[in-house]
């Protein structure tokens, strides 16, 4: 029975909310000062004014020295498990070769598919654990992880099993998504429907082995059409999976509208969603997961119209989209800066988007994204004087101490020597 008291906190964001936070309410942030947090056996025992807790007898007292304290961050869209890397594509990007052209030529996602098929389960596992450690260092305590670099049964299952094993052995919480419908491989070029049938035939096994909670698809020009996506996702829904869509990333095909129509948990990217799509999103419970790192990294295209989405009442989360091609970073803090600079989101909106709303986008609203009595003590102490500082000072790591279930999993070290 270990008890820890966090005291001398500067600003405390608990992000307490009964549900996801939408529209204008995203801009209202409750900032507590002179509060302390009592942790008992990895759970939050009390969050009260410091004067009420400071004399409680505990095993360890941690002086936060006036720093900002928040819930652990939640990253609701990552492609965690993959083989190889794609640094050779950077020159093509610089020459202006479009992302979808690289894919059409057998590169892009398909190049990672080849590397992932070749990699052993152990290699993929070690690589995933490495990236998870880095995510933890950036203050992330819960993530979603997609498959999608197999597009054959064997490799998709290999990816999902790696994610499951990582979940068992890494302190971070991982929520799995089956993205078997991520691209069209050479052998299915003339018959994408057959690839979708092949992937849908795995739904039962994935359910039985508890390998994924969500099913996702890349609805895009040259990949899967809205009609194909609808049929595929409907089958997944009938089997009891939560739904996600890579929607309206490059061409506005209507993936956002489809996400709303099917009652998807989230529609992701939404960079080129139409006015009508935004209105539908705003009137729905589907969460818009925006990925500004991808647009920044691809070097072209539009940033999602977050302002319009939020102003019209949508529920918005943000994420790294960590993957080896279109957004190669585990740094969700950098994405918070891009959300401020490129999506014009306020710091208050951004904190909702990486905590409570991100947790709801992966069905973890009841366990992650908030500092609340009875919950796991997933907490970050930041080297920052206030919550606005994190998006402001960009590109670096501001974490001082990261707790997962009350255990310190990362601590900023001093310089050696
Ligand atoms: O979310 N757009 C599709 N999928 C990923 C990219 C995957 C890749 O390029 O390897 C995304 O951007
Ligand atoms: Fe993605």
PDB file of N, CA, C and O in Angstrom, residues 332-398:
ATOM      1  N   UNK A 332       3.660  14.224 -29.090  1.00  0.00           N
ATOM      2  CA  UNK A 332       2.324  14.830 -29.099  1.00  0.00           C
ATOM      3  C   UNK A 332       2.374  16.303 -28.666  1.00  0.00           C
ATOM      4  O   UNK A 332       1.498  17.091 -29.026  1.00  0.00           O
ATOM      5  N   UNK A 333       3.405  16.676 -27.934  1.00  0.00           N
ATOM      6  CA  UNK A 333       3.545  18.095 -27.556  1.00  0.00           C
ATOM      7  C   UNK A 333       3.784  18.969 -28.795  1.00  0.00           C
ATOM      8  O   UNK A 333       3.303  20.100 -28.885  1.00  0.00           O
ATOM      9  N   UNK A 334       4.550  18.427 -29.747  1.00  0.00           N
ATOM     10  CA  UNK A 334       4.775  19.154 -31.002  1.00  0.00           C
ATOM     11  C   UNK A 334       3.442  19.346 -31.740  1.00  0.00           C
ATOM     12  O   UNK A 334       3.169  20.406 -32.307  1.00  0.00           O
ATOM     13  N   UNK A 335       2.616  18.308 -31.690  1.00  0.00           N
ATOM     14  CA  UNK A 335       1.302  18.381 -32.360  1.00  0.00           C
ATOM     15  C   UNK A 335       0.429  19.430 -31.662  1.00  0.00           C
ATOM     16  O   UNK A 335      -0.363  20.126 -32.305  1.00  0.00           O
ATOM     17  N   UNK A 336       0.599  19.573 -30.347  1.00  0.00           N
ATOM     18  CA  UNK A 336      -0.149  20.613 -29.626  1.00  0.00           C
ATOM     19  C   UNK A 336       0.249  21.997 -30.153  1.00  0.00           C
ATOM     20  O   UNK A 336      -0.583  22.894 -30.302  1.00  0.00           O
ATOM     21  N   UNK A 337       1.537  22.166 -30.450  1.00  0.00           N
ATOM     22  CA  UNK A 337       1.988  23.444 -31.015  1.00  0.00           C
ATOM     23  C   UNK A 337       1.402  23.650 -32.402  1.00  0.00           C
ATOM     24  O   UNK A 337       0.967  24.755 -32.758  1.00  0.00           O
ATOM     25  N   UNK A 338       1.395  22.584 -33.220  1.00  0.00           N
ATOM     26  CA  UNK A 338       0.826  22.716 -34.565  1.00  0.00           C
ATOM     27  C   UNK A 338      -0.672  23.011 -34.495  1.00  0.00           C
ATOM     28  O   UNK A 338      -1.201  23.759 -35.327  1.00  0.00           O
ATOM     29  N   UNK A 339      -1.333  22.447 -33.497  1.00  0.00           N
ATOM     30  CA  UNK A 339      -2.767  22.720 -33.343  1.00  0.00           C
ATOM     31  C   UNK A 339      -2.976  24.201 -33.046  1.00  0.00           C
ATOM     32  O   UNK A 339      -3.932  24.821 -33.523  1.00  0.00           O
ATOM     33  N   UNK A 340      -2.066  24.780 -32.274  1.00  0.00           N
ATOM     34  CA  UNK A 340      -2.174  26.211 -31.972  1.00  0.00           C
ATOM     35  C   UNK A 340      -1.836  27.042 -33.212  1.00  0.00           C
ATOM     36  O   UNK A 340      -2.580  27.954 -33.589  1.00  0.00           O
ATOM     37  N   UNK A 341      -0.727  26.709 -33.861  1.00  0.00           N
ATOM     38  CA  UNK A 341      -0.217  27.560 -34.945  1.00  0.00           C
ATOM     39  C   UNK A 341      -0.974  27.378 -36.251  1.00  0.00           C
ATOM     40  O   UNK A 341      -1.187  28.328 -36.987  1.00  0.00           O
ATOM     41  N   UNK A 342      -1.343  26.140 -36.550  1.00  0.00           N
ATOM     42  CA  UNK A 342      -1.937  25.838 -37.863  1.00  0.00           C
ATOM     43  C   UNK A 342      -3.445  25.614 -37.813  1.00  0.00           C
ATOM     44  O   UNK A 342      -4.140  25.896 -38.777  1.00  0.00           O
ATOM     45  N   UNK A 343      -3.938  25.077 -36.703  1.00  0.00           N
ATOM     46  CA  UNK A 343      -5.391  24.859 -36.612  1.00  0.00           C
ATOM     47  C   UNK A 343      -6.069  26.009 -35.880  1.00  0.00           C
ATOM     48  O   UNK A 343      -7.286  26.052 -35.772  1.00  0.00           O
ATOM     49  N   UNK A 344      -5.245  26.908 -35.330  1.00  0.00           N
ATOM     50  CA  UNK A 344      -5.764  28.079 -34.599  1.00  0.00           C
ATOM     51  C   UNK A 344      -6.626  27.686 -33.410  1.00  0.00           C
ATOM     52  O   UNK A 344      -7.602  28.373 -33.064  1.00  0.00           O
ATOM     53  N   UNK A 345      -6.274  26.563 -32.801  1.00  0.00           N
ATOM     54  CA  UNK A 345      -6.996  26.163 -31.586  1.00  0.00           C
ATOM     55  C   UNK A 345      -6.400  26.910 -30.397  1.00  0.00           C
ATOM     56  O   UNK A 345      -5.208  27.203 -30.362  1.00  0.00           O
ATOM     57  N   UNK A 346      -7.234  27.189 -29.404  1.00  0.00           N
ATOM     58  CA  UNK A 346      -6.740  27.864 -28.206  1.00  0.00           C
ATOM     59  C   UNK A 346      -6.065  26.826 -27.297  1.00  0.00           C
ATOM     60  O   UNK A 346      -6.349  25.619 -27.399  1.00  0.00           O
ATOM     61  N   UNK A 347      -5.204  27.274 -26.378  1.00  0.00           N
ATOM     62  CA  UNK A 347      -4.571  26.319 -25.459  1.00  0.00           C
ATOM     63  C   UNK A 347      -5.608  25.514 -24.672  1.00  0.00           C
ATOM     64  O   UNK A 347      -5.425  24.321 -24.429  1.00  0.00           O
ATOM     65  N   UNK A 348      -6.714  26.164 -24.328  1.00  0.00           N
ATOM     66  CA  UNK A 348      -7.764  25.482 -23.559  1.00  0.00           C
ATOM     67  C   UNK A 348      -8.368  24.343 -24.393  1.00  0.00           C
ATOM     68  O   UNK A 348      -8.587  23.239 -23.908  1.00  0.00           O
ATOM     69  N   UNK A 349      -8.642  24.630 -25.668  1.00  0.00           N
ATOM     70  CA  UNK A 349      -9.192  23.597 -26.562  1.00  0.00           C
ATOM     71  C   UNK A 349      -8.193  22.466 -26.753  1.00  0.00           C
ATOM     72  O   UNK A 349      -8.563  21.285 -26.792  1.00  0.00           O
ATOM     73  N   UNK A 350      -6.939  22.843 -26.871  1.00  0.00           N
ATOM     74  CA  UNK A 350      -5.893  21.839 -27.131  1.00  0.00           C
ATOM     75  C   UNK A 350      -5.779  20.866 -25.960  1.00  0.00           C
ATOM     76  O   UNK A 350      -5.645  19.649 -26.162  1.00  0.00           O
ATOM     77  N   UNK A 351      -5.865  21.362 -24.730  1.00  0.00           N
ATOM     78  CA  UNK A 351      -5.767  20.448 -23.583  1.00  0.00           C
ATOM     79  C   UNK A 351      -6.941  19.471 -23.552  1.00  0.00           C
ATOM     80  O   UNK A 351      -6.769  18.303 -23.217  1.00  0.00           O
ATOM     81  N   UNK A 352      -8.128  19.939 -23.924  1.00  0.00           N
ATOM     82  CA  UNK A 352      -9.249  18.990 -24.019  1.00  0.00           C
ATOM     83  C   UNK A 352      -8.972  17.945 -25.098  1.00  0.00           C
ATOM     84  O   UNK A 352      -9.316  16.776 -24.956  1.00  0.00           O
ATOM     85  N   UNK A 353      -8.350  18.406 -26.183  1.00  0.00           N
ATOM     86  CA  UNK A 353      -8.153  17.539 -27.353  1.00  0.00           C
ATOM     87  C   UNK A 353      -7.111  16.439 -27.120  1.00  0.00           C
ATOM     88  O   UNK A 353      -7.090  15.457 -27.866  1.00  0.00           O
ATOM     89  N   UNK A 354      -6.252  16.590 -26.132  1.00  0.00           N
ATOM     90  CA  UNK A 354      -5.225  15.551 -25.878  1.00  0.00           C
ATOM     91  C   UNK A 354      -5.485  14.787 -24.578  1.00  0.00           C
ATOM     92  O   UNK A 354      -4.661  13.970 -24.161  1.00  0.00           O
ATOM     93  N   UNK A 355      -6.620  15.080 -23.938  1.00  0.00           N
ATOM     94  CA  UNK A 355      -6.914  14.365 -22.684  1.00  0.00           C
ATOM     95  C   UNK A 355      -8.314  13.739 -22.786  1.00  0.00           C
ATOM     96  O   UNK A 355      -8.473  12.686 -23.374  1.00  0.00           O
ATOM     97  N   UNK A 356      -9.289  14.443 -22.265  1.00  0.00           N
ATOM     98  CA  UNK A 356     -10.631  13.840 -22.151  1.00  0.00           C
ATOM     99  C   UNK A 356     -11.227  13.440 -23.511  1.00  0.00           C
ATOM    100  O   UNK A 356     -11.736  12.323 -23.683  1.00  0.00           O
ATOM    101  N   UNK A 357     -11.122  14.320 -24.509  1.00  0.00           N
ATOM    102  CA  UNK A 357     -11.720  13.984 -25.811  1.00  0.00           C
ATOM    103  C   UNK A 357     -10.956  12.867 -26.512  1.00  0.00           C
ATOM    104  O   UNK A 357     -11.554  12.005 -27.172  1.00  0.00           O
ATOM    105  N   UNK A 358      -9.641  12.882 -26.367  1.00  0.00           N
ATOM    106  CA  UNK A 358      -8.833  11.818 -26.985  1.00  0.00           C
ATOM    107  C   UNK A 358      -9.174  10.474 -26.357  1.00  0.00           C
ATOM    108  O   UNK A 358      -9.250   9.445 -27.038  1.00  0.00           O
ATOM    109  N   UNK A 359      -9.408  10.474 -25.051  1.00  0.00           N
ATOM    110  CA  UNK A 359      -9.770   9.227 -24.366  1.00  0.00           C
ATOM    111  C   UNK A 359     -11.108   8.708 -24.880  1.00  0.00           C
ATOM    112  O   UNK A 359     -11.275   7.512 -25.146  1.00  0.00           O
ATOM    113  N   UNK A 360     -12.080   9.611 -25.049  1.00  0.00           N
ATOM    114  CA  UNK A 360     -13.383   9.182 -25.577  1.00  0.00           C
ATOM    115  C   UNK A 360     -13.264   8.664 -27.012  1.00  0.00           C
ATOM    116  O   UNK A 360     -14.027   7.788 -27.418  1.00  0.00           O
ATOM    117  N   UNK A 361     -12.307   9.197 -27.762  1.00  0.00           N
ATOM    118  CA  UNK A 361     -12.146   8.769 -29.166  1.00  0.00           C
ATOM    119  C   UNK A 361     -11.672   7.319 -29.269  1.00  0.00           C
ATOM    120  O   UNK A 361     -11.698   6.732 -30.354  1.00  0.00           O
ATOM    121  N   UNK A 362     -11.228   6.745 -28.148  1.00  0.00           N
ATOM    122  CA  UNK A 362     -10.824   5.327 -28.156  1.00  0.00           C
ATOM    123  C   UNK A 362     -11.559   4.546 -27.054  1.00  0.00           C
ATOM    124  O   UNK A 362     -11.049   3.537 -26.553  1.00  0.00           O
ATOM    125  N   UNK A 363     -12.744   5.025 -26.707  1.00  0.00           N
ATOM    126  CA  UNK A 363     -13.598   4.348 -25.701  1.00  0.00           C
ATOM    127  C   UNK A 363     -12.898   4.176 -24.355  1.00  0.00           C
ATOM    128  O   UNK A 363     -13.079   3.164 -23.683  1.00  0.00           O
ATOM    129  N   UNK A 364     -12.093   5.149 -23.971  1.00  0.00           N
ATOM    130  CA  UNK A 364     -11.456   5.093 -22.667  1.00  0.00           C
ATOM    131  C   UNK A 364     -11.798   6.324 -21.828  1.00  0.00           C
ATOM    132  O   UNK A 364     -11.081   6.680 -20.905  1.00  0.00           O
ATOM    133  N   UNK A 365     -12.926   6.950 -22.175  1.00  0.00           N
ATOM    134  CA  UNK A 365     -13.343   8.156 -21.458  1.00  0.00           C
ATOM    135  C   UNK A 365     -13.534   7.926 -19.976  1.00  0.00           C
ATOM    136  O   UNK A 365     -13.370   8.839 -19.169  1.00  0.00           O
ATOM    137  N   UNK A 366     -13.863   6.686 -19.602  1.00  0.00           N
ATOM    138  CA  UNK A 366     -14.122   6.420 -18.179  1.00  0.00           C
ATOM    139  C   UNK A 366     -12.857   6.048 -17.404  1.00  0.00           C
ATOM    140  O   UNK A 366     -12.918   5.888 -16.184  1.00  0.00           O
ATOM    141  N   UNK A 367     -11.731   5.885 -18.076  1.00  0.00           N
ATOM    142  CA  UNK A 367     -10.514   5.505 -17.332  1.00  0.00           C
ATOM    143  C   UNK A 367      -9.308   6.406 -17.588  1.00  0.00           C
ATOM    144  O   UNK A 367      -8.385   6.449 -16.772  1.00  0.00           O
ATOM    145  N   UNK A 368      -9.285   7.115 -18.704  1.00  0.00           N
ATOM    146  CA  UNK A 368      -8.094   7.915 -19.040  1.00  0.00           C
ATOM    147  C   UNK A 368      -8.470   9.368 -19.298  1.00  0.00           C
ATOM    148  O   UNK A 368      -9.636   9.698 -19.494  1.00  0.00           O
ATOM    149  N   UNK A 369      -7.461  10.235 -19.274  1.00  0.00           N
ATOM    150  CA  UNK A 369      -7.670  11.621 -19.678  1.00  0.00           C
ATOM    151  C   UNK A 369      -8.163  12.569 -18.602  1.00  0.00           C
ATOM    152  O   UNK A 369      -8.397  13.740 -18.878  1.00  0.00           O
ATOM    153  N   UNK A 370      -8.328  12.073 -17.373  1.00  0.00           N
ATOM    154  CA  UNK A 370      -8.780  12.957 -16.284  1.00  0.00           C
ATOM    155  C   UNK A 370      -8.092  12.570 -14.986  1.00  0.00           C
ATOM    156  O   UNK A 370      -7.807  11.393 -14.764  1.00  0.00           O
ATOM    157  N   UNK A 371      -7.874  13.558 -14.141  1.00  0.00           N
ATOM    158  CA  UNK A 371      -7.398  13.297 -12.783  1.00  0.00           C
ATOM    159  C   UNK A 371      -8.630  13.347 -11.884  1.00  0.00           C
ATOM    160  O   UNK A 371      -9.210  14.416 -11.657  1.00  0.00           O
ATOM    161  N   UNK A 372      -9.042  12.187 -11.426  1.00  0.00           N
ATOM    162  CA  UNK A 372     -10.325  12.098 -10.723  1.00  0.00           C
ATOM    163  C   UNK A 372     -10.207  10.991  -9.679  1.00  0.00           C
ATOM    164  O   UNK A 372      -9.586   9.949  -9.953  1.00  0.00           O
ATOM    165  N   UNK A 373     -10.816  11.188  -8.551  1.00  0.00           N
ATOM    166  CA  UNK A 373     -10.746  10.191  -7.473  1.00  0.00           C
ATOM    167  C   UNK A 373     -11.222   8.830  -7.985  1.00  0.00           C
ATOM    168  O   UNK A 373     -12.247   8.734  -8.659  1.00  0.00           O
ATOM    169  N   UNK A 374     -10.439   7.792  -7.688  1.00  0.00           N
ATOM    170  CA  UNK A 374     -10.807   6.428  -8.078  1.00  0.00           C
ATOM    171  C   UNK A 374     -10.159   5.967  -9.365  1.00  0.00           C
ATOM    172  O   UNK A 374     -10.107   4.782  -9.656  1.00  0.00           O
ATOM    173  N   UNK A 375      -9.644   6.913 -10.136  1.00  0.00           N
ATOM    174  CA  UNK A 375      -9.018   6.537 -11.413  1.00  0.00           C
ATOM    175  C   UNK A 375      -7.548   6.187 -11.237  1.00  0.00           C
ATOM    176  O   UNK A 375      -6.925   6.545 -10.237  1.00  0.00           O
ATOM    177  N   UNK A 376      -6.983   5.536 -12.263  1.00  0.00           N
ATOM    178  CA  UNK A 376      -5.541   5.288 -12.281  1.00  0.00           C
ATOM    179  C   UNK A 376      -4.808   6.624 -12.181  1.00  0.00           C
ATOM    180  O   UNK A 376      -5.221   7.595 -12.822  1.00  0.00           O
ATOM    181  N   UNK A 377      -3.712   6.623 -11.437  1.00  0.00           N
ATOM    182  CA  UNK A 377      -2.925   7.853 -11.320  1.00  0.00           C
ATOM    183  C   UNK A 377      -1.982   7.967 -12.517  1.00  0.00           C
ATOM    184  O   UNK A 377      -0.800   7.658 -12.442  1.00  0.00           O
ATOM    185  N   UNK A 378      -2.542   8.382 -13.652  1.00  0.00           N
ATOM    186  CA  UNK A 378      -1.767   8.673 -14.873  1.00  0.00           C
ATOM    187  C   UNK A 378      -1.601  10.190 -14.903  1.00  0.00           C
ATOM    188  O   UNK A 378      -2.549  10.922 -15.238  1.00  0.00           O
ATOM    189  N   UNK A 379      -0.414  10.648 -14.553  1.00  0.00           N
ATOM    190  CA  UNK A 379      -0.222  12.070 -14.262  1.00  0.00           C
ATOM    191  C   UNK A 379       1.117  12.535 -14.831  1.00  0.00           C
ATOM    192  O   UNK A 379       2.090  11.783 -14.818  1.00  0.00           O
ATOM    193  N   UNK A 380       1.145  13.783 -15.314  1.00  0.00           N
ATOM    194  CA  UNK A 380       2.416  14.362 -15.764  1.00  0.00           C
ATOM    195  C   UNK A 380       2.721  15.629 -14.968  1.00  0.00           C
ATOM    196  O   UNK A 380       1.841  16.488 -14.794  1.00  0.00           O
ATOM    197  N   UNK A 381       3.957  15.715 -14.481  1.00  0.00           N
ATOM    198  CA  UNK A 381       4.472  16.982 -13.938  1.00  0.00           C
ATOM    199  C   UNK A 381       5.324  17.591 -15.051  1.00  0.00           C
ATOM    200  O   UNK A 381       6.214  16.925 -15.588  1.00  0.00           O
ATOM    201  N   UNK A 382       5.007  18.824 -15.416  1.00  0.00           N
ATOM    202  CA  UNK A 382       5.662  19.470 -16.566  1.00  0.00           C
ATOM    203  C   UNK A 382       6.669  20.526 -16.110  1.00  0.00           C
ATOM    204  O   UNK A 382       6.409  21.243 -15.142  1.00  0.00           O
ATOM    205  N   UNK A 383       7.748  20.642 -16.872  1.00  0.00           N
ATOM    206  CA  UNK A 383       8.668  21.754 -16.655  1.00  0.00           C
ATOM    207  C   UNK A 383       8.087  22.988 -17.329  1.00  0.00           C
ATOM    208  O   UNK A 383       8.597  23.471 -18.354  1.00  0.00           O
ATOM    209  N   UNK A 384       6.998  23.448 -16.779  1.00  0.00           N
ATOM    210  CA  UNK A 384       6.306  24.593 -17.371  1.00  0.00           C
ATOM    211  C   UNK A 384       5.568  25.336 -16.272  1.00  0.00           C
ATOM    212  O   UNK A 384       5.026  24.714 -15.358  1.00  0.00           O
ATOM    213  N   UNK A 385       5.522  26.661 -16.367  1.00  0.00           N
ATOM    214  CA  UNK A 385       4.869  27.448 -15.317  1.00  0.00           C
ATOM    215  C   UNK A 385       3.351  27.476 -15.445  1.00  0.00           C
ATOM    216  O   UNK A 385       2.659  27.786 -14.478  1.00  0.00           O
ATOM    217  N   UNK A 386       2.825  27.190 -16.642  1.00  0.00           N
ATOM    218  CA  UNK A 386       1.374  27.217 -16.827  1.00  0.00           C
ATOM    219  C   UNK A 386       1.004  26.402 -18.062  1.00  0.00           C
ATOM    220  O   UNK A 386       1.877  26.038 -18.863  1.00  0.00           O
ATOM    221  N   UNK A 387      -0.298  26.138 -18.241  1.00  0.00           N
ATOM    222  CA  UNK A 387      -0.740  25.227 -19.314  1.00  0.00           C
ATOM    223  C   UNK A 387      -0.543  25.796 -20.714  1.00  0.00           C
ATOM    224  O   UNK A 387      -0.442  25.066 -21.691  1.00  0.00           O
ATOM    225  N   UNK A 388      -0.474  27.141 -20.803  1.00  0.00           N
ATOM    226  CA  UNK A 388      -0.317  27.753 -22.125  1.00  0.00           C
ATOM    227  C   UNK A 388       1.097  27.579 -22.662  1.00  0.00           C
ATOM    228  O   UNK A 388       1.358  27.714 -23.845  1.00  0.00           O
ATOM    229  N   UNK A 389       2.005  27.268 -21.744  1.00  0.00           N
ATOM    230  CA  UNK A 389       3.417  27.217 -22.101  1.00  0.00           C
ATOM    231  C   UNK A 389       3.736  26.047 -23.042  1.00  0.00           C
ATOM    232  O   UNK A 389       4.628  26.153 -23.885  1.00  0.00           O
ATOM    233  N   UNK A 390       3.009  24.933 -22.925  1.00  0.00           N
ATOM    234  CA  UNK A 390       3.374  23.721 -23.686  1.00  0.00           C
ATOM    235  C   UNK A 390       3.216  23.939 -25.200  1.00  0.00           C
ATOM    236  O   UNK A 390       4.159  23.694 -25.961  1.00  0.00           O
ATOM    237  N   UNK A 391       2.046  24.399 -25.696  1.00  0.00           N
ATOM    238  CA  UNK A 391       1.980  24.651 -27.147  1.00  0.00           C
ATOM    239  C   UNK A 391       2.896  25.790 -27.596  1.00  0.00           C
ATOM    240  O   UNK A 391       3.344  25.809 -28.740  1.00  0.00           O
ATOM    241  N   UNK A 392       3.195  26.696 -26.691  1.00  0.00           N
ATOM    242  CA  UNK A 392       3.988  27.887 -27.027  1.00  0.00           C
ATOM    243  C   UNK A 392       5.456  27.569 -27.325  1.00  0.00           C
ATOM    244  O   UNK A 392       6.033  28.009 -28.316  1.00  0.00           O
ATOM    245  N   UNK A 393       6.071  26.772 -26.479  1.00  0.00           N
ATOM    246  CA  UNK A 393       7.513  26.461 -26.615  1.00  0.00           C
ATOM    247  C   UNK A 393       7.607  25.149 -27.379  1.00  0.00           C
ATOM    248  O   UNK A 393       7.444  24.083 -26.809  1.00  0.00           O
ATOM    249  N   UNK A 394       7.854  25.235 -28.690  1.00  0.00           N
ATOM    250  CA  UNK A 394       7.566  24.066 -29.537  1.00  0.00           C
ATOM    251  C   UNK A 394       8.788  23.208 -29.862  1.00  0.00           C
ATOM    252  O   UNK A 394       9.917  23.674 -29.832  1.00  0.00           O
ATOM    253  N   UNK A 395       8.462  21.925 -30.134  1.00  0.00           N
ATOM    254  CA  UNK A 395       9.473  21.014 -30.685  1.00  0.00           C
ATOM    255  C   UNK A 395      10.360  20.329 -29.661  1.00  0.00           C
ATOM    256  O   UNK A 395      11.222  19.537 -30.037  1.00  0.00           O
ATOM    257  N   UNK A 396      10.197  20.637 -28.380  1.00  0.00           N
ATOM    258  CA  UNK A 396      11.040  20.005 -27.373  1.00  0.00           C
ATOM    259  C   UNK A 396      10.162  19.257 -26.368  1.00  0.00           C
ATOM    260  O   UNK A 396       8.944  19.339 -26.418  1.00  0.00           O
ATOM    261  N   UNK A 397      10.821  18.524 -25.496  1.00  0.00           N
ATOM    262  CA  UNK A 397      10.073  17.741 -24.517  1.00  0.00           C
ATOM    263  C   UNK A 397      10.017  18.467 -23.174  1.00  0.00           C
ATOM    264  O   UNK A 397      11.049  18.741 -22.571  1.00  0.00           O
ATOM    265  N   UNK A 398       8.814  18.759 -22.723  1.00  0.00           N
ATOM    266  CA  UNK A 398       8.641  19.504 -21.470  1.00  0.00           C
ATOM    267  C   UNK A 398       8.352  18.633 -20.260  1.00  0.00           C
ATOM    268  O   UNK A 398       8.084  19.166 -19.187  1.00  0.00           O
TER     269      UNK A 398
END
